[in-house]
mmCIF file of C-alpha atoms in Angstrom:
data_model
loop_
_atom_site.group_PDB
_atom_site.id
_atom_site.type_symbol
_atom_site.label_atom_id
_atom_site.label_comp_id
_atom_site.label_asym_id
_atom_site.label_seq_id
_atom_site.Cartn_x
_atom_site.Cartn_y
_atom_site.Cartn_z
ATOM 1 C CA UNK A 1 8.374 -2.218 -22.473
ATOM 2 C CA UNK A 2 4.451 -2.894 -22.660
ATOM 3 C CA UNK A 3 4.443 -1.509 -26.682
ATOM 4 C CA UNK A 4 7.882 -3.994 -27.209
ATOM 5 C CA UNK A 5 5.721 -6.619 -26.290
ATOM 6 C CA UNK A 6 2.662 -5.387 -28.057
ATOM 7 C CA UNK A 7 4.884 -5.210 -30.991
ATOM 8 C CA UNK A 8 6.115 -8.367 -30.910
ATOM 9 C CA UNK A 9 2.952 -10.024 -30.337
ATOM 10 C CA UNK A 10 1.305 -8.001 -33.380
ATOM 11 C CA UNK A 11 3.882 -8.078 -35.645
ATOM 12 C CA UNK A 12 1.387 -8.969 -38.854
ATOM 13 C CA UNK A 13 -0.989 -5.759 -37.623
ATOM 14 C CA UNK A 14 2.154 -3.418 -37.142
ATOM 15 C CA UNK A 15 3.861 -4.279 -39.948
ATOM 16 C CA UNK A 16 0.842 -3.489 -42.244
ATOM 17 C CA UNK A 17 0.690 -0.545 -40.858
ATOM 18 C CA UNK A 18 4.040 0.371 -41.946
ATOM 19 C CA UNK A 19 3.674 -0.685 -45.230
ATOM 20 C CA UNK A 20 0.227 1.501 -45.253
ATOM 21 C CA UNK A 21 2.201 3.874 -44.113
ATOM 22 C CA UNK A 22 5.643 4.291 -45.684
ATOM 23 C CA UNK A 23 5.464 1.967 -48.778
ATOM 24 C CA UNK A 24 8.388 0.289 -50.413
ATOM 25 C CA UNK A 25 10.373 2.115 -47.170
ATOM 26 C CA UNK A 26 9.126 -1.730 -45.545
ATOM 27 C CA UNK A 27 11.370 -3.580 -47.314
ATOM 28 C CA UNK A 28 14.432 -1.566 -46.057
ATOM 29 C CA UNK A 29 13.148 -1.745 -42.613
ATOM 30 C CA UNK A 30 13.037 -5.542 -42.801
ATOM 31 C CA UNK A 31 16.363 -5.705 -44.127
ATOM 32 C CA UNK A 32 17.867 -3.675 -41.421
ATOM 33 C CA UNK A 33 16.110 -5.500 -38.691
ATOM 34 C CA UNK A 34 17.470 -9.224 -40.296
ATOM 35 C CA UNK A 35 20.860 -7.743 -40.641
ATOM 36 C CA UNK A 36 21.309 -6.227 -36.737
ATOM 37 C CA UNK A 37 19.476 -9.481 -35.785
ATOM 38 C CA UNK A 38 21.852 -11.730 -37.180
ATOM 39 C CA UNK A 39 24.844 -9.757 -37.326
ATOM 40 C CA UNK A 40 25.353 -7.834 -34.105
ATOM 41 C CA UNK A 41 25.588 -10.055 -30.746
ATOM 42 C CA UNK A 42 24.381 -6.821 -29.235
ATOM 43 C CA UNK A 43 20.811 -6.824 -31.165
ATOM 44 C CA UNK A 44 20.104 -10.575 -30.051
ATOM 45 C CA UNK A 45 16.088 -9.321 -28.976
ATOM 46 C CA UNK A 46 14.850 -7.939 -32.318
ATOM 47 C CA UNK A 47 12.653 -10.380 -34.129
ATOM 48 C CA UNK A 48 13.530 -13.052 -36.319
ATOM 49 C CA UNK A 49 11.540 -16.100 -37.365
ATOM 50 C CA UNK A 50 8.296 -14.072 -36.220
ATOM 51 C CA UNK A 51 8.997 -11.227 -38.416
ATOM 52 C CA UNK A 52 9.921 -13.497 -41.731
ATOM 53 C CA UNK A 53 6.390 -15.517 -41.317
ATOM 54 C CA UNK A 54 4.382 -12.061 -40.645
ATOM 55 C CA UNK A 55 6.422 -10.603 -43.831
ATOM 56 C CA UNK A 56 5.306 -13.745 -46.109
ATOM 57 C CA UNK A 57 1.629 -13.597 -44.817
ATOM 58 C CA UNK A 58 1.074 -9.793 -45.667
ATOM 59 C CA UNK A 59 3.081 -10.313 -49.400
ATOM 60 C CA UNK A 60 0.366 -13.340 -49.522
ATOM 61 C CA UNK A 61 -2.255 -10.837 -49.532
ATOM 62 C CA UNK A 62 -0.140 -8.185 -52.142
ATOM 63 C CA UNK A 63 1.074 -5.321 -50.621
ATOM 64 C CA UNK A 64 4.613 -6.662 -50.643
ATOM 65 C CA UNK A 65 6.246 -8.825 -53.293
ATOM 66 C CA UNK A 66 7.375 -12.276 -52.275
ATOM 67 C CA UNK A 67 10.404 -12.586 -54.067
ATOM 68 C CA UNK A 68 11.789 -8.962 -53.222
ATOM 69 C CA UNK A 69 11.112 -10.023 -50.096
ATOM 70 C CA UNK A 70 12.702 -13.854 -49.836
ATOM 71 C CA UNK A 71 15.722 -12.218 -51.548
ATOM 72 C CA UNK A 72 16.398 -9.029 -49.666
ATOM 73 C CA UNK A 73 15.887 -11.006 -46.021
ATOM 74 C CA UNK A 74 18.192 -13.628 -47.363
ATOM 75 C CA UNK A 75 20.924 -11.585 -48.227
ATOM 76 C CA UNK A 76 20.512 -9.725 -44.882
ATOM 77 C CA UNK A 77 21.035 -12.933 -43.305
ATOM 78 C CA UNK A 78 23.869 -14.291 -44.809
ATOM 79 C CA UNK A 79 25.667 -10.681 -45.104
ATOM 80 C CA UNK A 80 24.731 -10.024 -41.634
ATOM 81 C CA UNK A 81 26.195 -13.422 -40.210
ATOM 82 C CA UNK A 82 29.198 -12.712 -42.387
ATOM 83 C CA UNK A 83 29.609 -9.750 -40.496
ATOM 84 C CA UNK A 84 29.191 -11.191 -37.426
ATOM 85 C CA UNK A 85 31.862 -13.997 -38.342
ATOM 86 C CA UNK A 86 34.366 -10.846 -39.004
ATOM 87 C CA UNK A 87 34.152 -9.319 -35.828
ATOM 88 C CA UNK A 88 34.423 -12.485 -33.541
ATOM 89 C CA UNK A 89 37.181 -13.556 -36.026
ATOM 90 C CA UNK A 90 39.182 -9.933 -35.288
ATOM 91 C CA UNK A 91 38.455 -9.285 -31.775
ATOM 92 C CA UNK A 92 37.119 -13.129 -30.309
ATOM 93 C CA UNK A 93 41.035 -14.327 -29.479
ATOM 94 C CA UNK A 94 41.004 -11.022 -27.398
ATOM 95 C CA UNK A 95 37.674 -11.447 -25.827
ATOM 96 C CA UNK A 96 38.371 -15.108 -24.896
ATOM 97 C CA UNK A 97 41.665 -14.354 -23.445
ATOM 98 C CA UNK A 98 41.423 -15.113 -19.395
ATOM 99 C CA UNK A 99 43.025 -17.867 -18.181
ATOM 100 C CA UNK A 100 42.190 -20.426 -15.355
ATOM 101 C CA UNK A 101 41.142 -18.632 -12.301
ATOM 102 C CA UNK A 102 38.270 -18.450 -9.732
ATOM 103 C CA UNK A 103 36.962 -14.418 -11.333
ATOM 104 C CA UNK A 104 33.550 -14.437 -13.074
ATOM 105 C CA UNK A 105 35.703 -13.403 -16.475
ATOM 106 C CA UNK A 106 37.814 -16.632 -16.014
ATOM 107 C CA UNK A 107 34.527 -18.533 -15.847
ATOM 108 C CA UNK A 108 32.655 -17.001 -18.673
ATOM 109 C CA UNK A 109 35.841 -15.757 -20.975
ATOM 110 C CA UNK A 110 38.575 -18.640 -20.754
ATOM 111 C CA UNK A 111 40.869 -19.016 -23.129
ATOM 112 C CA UNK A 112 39.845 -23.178 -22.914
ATOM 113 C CA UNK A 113 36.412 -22.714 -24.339
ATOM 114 C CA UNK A 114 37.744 -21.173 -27.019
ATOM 115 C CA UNK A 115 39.987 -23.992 -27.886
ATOM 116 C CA UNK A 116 36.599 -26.059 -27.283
ATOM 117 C CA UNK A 117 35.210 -24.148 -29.759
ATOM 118 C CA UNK A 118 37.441 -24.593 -32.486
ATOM 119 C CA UNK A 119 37.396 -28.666 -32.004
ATOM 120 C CA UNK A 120 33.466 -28.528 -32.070
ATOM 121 C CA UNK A 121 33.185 -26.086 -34.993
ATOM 122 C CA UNK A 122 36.079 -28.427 -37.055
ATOM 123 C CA UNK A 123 33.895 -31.587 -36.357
ATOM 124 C CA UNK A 124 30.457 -30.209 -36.148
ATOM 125 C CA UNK A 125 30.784 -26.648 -38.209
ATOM 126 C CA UNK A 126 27.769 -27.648 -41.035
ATOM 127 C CA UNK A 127 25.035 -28.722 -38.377
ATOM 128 C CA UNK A 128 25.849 -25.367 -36.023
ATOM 129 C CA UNK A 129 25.655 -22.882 -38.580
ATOM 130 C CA UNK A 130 22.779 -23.874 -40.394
ATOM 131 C CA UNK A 131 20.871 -25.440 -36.990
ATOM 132 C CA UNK A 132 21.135 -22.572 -35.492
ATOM 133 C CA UNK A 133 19.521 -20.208 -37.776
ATOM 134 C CA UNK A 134 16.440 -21.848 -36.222
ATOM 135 C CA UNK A 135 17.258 -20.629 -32.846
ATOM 136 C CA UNK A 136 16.318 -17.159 -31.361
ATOM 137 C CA UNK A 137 19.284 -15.706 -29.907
ATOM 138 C CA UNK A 138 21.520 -18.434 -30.604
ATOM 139 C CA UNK A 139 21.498 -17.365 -34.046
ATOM 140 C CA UNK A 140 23.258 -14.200 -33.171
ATOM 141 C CA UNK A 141 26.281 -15.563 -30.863
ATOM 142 C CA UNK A 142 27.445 -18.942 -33.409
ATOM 143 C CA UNK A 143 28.638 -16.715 -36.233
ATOM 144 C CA UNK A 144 30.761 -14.422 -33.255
ATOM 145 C CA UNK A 145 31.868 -17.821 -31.797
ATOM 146 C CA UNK A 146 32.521 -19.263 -35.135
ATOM 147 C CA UNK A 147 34.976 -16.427 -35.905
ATOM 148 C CA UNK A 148 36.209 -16.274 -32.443
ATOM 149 C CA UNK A 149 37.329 -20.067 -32.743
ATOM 150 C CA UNK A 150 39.041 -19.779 -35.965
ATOM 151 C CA UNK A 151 36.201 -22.010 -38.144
ATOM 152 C CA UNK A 152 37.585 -22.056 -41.693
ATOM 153 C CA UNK A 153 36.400 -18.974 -43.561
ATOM 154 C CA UNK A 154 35.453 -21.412 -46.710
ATOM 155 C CA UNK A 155 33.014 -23.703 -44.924
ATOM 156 C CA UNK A 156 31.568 -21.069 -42.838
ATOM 157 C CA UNK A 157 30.697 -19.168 -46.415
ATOM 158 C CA UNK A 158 29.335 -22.199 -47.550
ATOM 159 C CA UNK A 159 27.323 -23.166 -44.366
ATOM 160 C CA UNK A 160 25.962 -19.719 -43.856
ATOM 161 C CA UNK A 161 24.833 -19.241 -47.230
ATOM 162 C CA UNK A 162 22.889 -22.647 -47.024
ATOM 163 C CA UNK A 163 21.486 -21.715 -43.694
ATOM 164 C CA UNK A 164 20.614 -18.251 -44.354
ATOM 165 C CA UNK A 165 18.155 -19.308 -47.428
ATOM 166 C CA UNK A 166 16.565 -22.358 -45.920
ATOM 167 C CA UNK A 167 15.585 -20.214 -42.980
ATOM 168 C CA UNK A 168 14.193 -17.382 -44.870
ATOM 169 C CA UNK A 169 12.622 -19.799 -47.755
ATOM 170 C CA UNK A 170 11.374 -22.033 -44.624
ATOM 171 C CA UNK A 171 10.050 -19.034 -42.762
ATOM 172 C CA UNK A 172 9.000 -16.778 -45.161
ATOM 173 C CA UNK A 173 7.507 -19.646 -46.985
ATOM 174 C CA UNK A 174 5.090 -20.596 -44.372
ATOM 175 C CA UNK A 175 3.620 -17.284 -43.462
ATOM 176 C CA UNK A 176 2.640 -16.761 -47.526
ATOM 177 C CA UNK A 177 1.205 -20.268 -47.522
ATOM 178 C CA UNK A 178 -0.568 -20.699 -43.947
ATOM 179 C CA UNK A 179 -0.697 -16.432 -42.268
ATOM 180 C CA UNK A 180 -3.807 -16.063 -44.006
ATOM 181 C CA UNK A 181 -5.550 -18.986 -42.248
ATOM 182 C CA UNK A 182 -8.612 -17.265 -40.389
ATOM 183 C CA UNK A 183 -7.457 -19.311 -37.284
ATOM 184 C CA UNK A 184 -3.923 -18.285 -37.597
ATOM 185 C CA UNK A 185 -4.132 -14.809 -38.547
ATOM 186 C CA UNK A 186 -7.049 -14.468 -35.976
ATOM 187 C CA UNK A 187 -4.461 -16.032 -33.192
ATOM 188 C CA UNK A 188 -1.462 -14.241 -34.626
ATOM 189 C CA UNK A 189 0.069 -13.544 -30.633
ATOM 190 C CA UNK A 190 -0.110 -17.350 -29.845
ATOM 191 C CA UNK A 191 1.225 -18.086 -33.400
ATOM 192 C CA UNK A 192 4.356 -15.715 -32.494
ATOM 193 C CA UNK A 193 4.702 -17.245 -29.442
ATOM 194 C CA UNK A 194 4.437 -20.761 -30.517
ATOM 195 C CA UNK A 195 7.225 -20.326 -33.182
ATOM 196 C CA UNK A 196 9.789 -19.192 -30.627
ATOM 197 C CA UNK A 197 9.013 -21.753 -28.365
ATOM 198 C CA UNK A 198 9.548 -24.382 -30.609
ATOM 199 C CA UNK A 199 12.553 -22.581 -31.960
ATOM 200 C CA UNK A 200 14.504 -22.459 -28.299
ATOM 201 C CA UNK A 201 13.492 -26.449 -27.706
ATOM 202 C CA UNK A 202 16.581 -27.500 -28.988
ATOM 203 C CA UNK A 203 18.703 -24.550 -26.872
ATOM 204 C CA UNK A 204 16.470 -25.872 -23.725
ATOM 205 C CA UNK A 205 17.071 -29.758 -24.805
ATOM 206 C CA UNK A 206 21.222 -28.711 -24.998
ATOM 207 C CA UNK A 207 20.915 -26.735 -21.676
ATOM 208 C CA UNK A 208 19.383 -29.809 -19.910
ATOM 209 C CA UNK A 209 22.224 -32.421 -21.552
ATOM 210 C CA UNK A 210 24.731 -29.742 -20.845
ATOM 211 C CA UNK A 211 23.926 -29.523 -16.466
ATOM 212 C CA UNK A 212 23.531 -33.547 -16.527
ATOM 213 C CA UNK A 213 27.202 -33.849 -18.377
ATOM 214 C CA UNK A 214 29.151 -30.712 -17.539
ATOM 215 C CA UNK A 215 32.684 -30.459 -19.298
ATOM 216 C CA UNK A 216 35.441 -31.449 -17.240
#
């Protein structure tokens, strides 16, 4: 647990050492790390918006090349939500299948939230997809849901694609321009930290509106 942590919180040293280390090898590791992160709800905990700024602040210095690096994340992104869509489209009816009841599973797994789902995704499908790209964990459950609820395969395409390259241009984008900062690459632990808590504020902001208006 204690090197997990030490990982996470020295991504930009680690990662250079893997690229010291195993060479061009670094850009496959990134993309299988985006594509488990986005596309598996079982991989929710690997890094995301930390890894994509520490990946454009080492290609600022040259040992990796920005745009191999832009493209290959963003493809793992949008391939690995695509997946993701698949699965909750094939097996999401059946995991969402309890009915009313007082059982944990009809709590967590009714068949009603599923319906919810749908409505939401049909009226608010662009703003979930591509919002949450910008939220740890959250990221990794919308494209199951998505599926789950039947979204239109079309829009999600469309939406996912969008998403997928504003958050790796966004991300990626700022650790080139602003990881080499003495004062940010000197404080590259609270940098990490700060980025994921400013990515869940809007899944702590929807928490809070969600227990002072439960759904009927």
């Amino acid at each position: 647990m204690e090197y997990v942590i030490d990982l996470f919180l020295h991504l930009d040293v680690h990662l250079a050492e893997f690229v010291a280390n195993y060479g061009v090898w670094v850009y496959a590791g990134l993309f299988a790390v985006i594509f488990a992160e986005t596309g598996l709800v079982v991989t929710p905990f690997l890094p995301g918006d930390s890894l994509l700024f520490a990946a454009g602040a080492l290609a600022a210095t040259g040992a990796m090349d920005i745009t191999l690096v832009t493209v290959l994340i963003a493809t793992a992104a949008v391939l690995g939500n695509a997946v993701n869509y698949s699965i909750g489209r094939a097996i999401g009816p059946r995991v969402f299948a309890a009915d009313d009841g007082t059982g944990l599973q009809s709590k967590l797994l009714n068949r009603k939230y599923l319906e919810r789902a749908h409505e939401f995704f049909e009226k608010h499908g662009a703003l979930a997809v591509i919002s949450s790209r910008f939220a740890p964990i959250i990221r990794t459950f919308v494209p199951f849901v998505a599926g789950a609820a039947a979204m239109s395969a079309s829009q999600f395409l469309v939406y996912n694609l969008v998403g997928g390259v504003l958050w790796t241009v966004l991300c990626v984008g700022a650790g080139y321009l602003f990881g080499n900062i003495p004062i940010i690459k000197d404080n590259f632990s609270l940098v990490a930290l700060g980025i994921v808590g400013v990515s869940l504020l809007p899944l702590a902001l929807e928490f809070y509106k969600a227990r002072r208006h439960p759904l009927a």
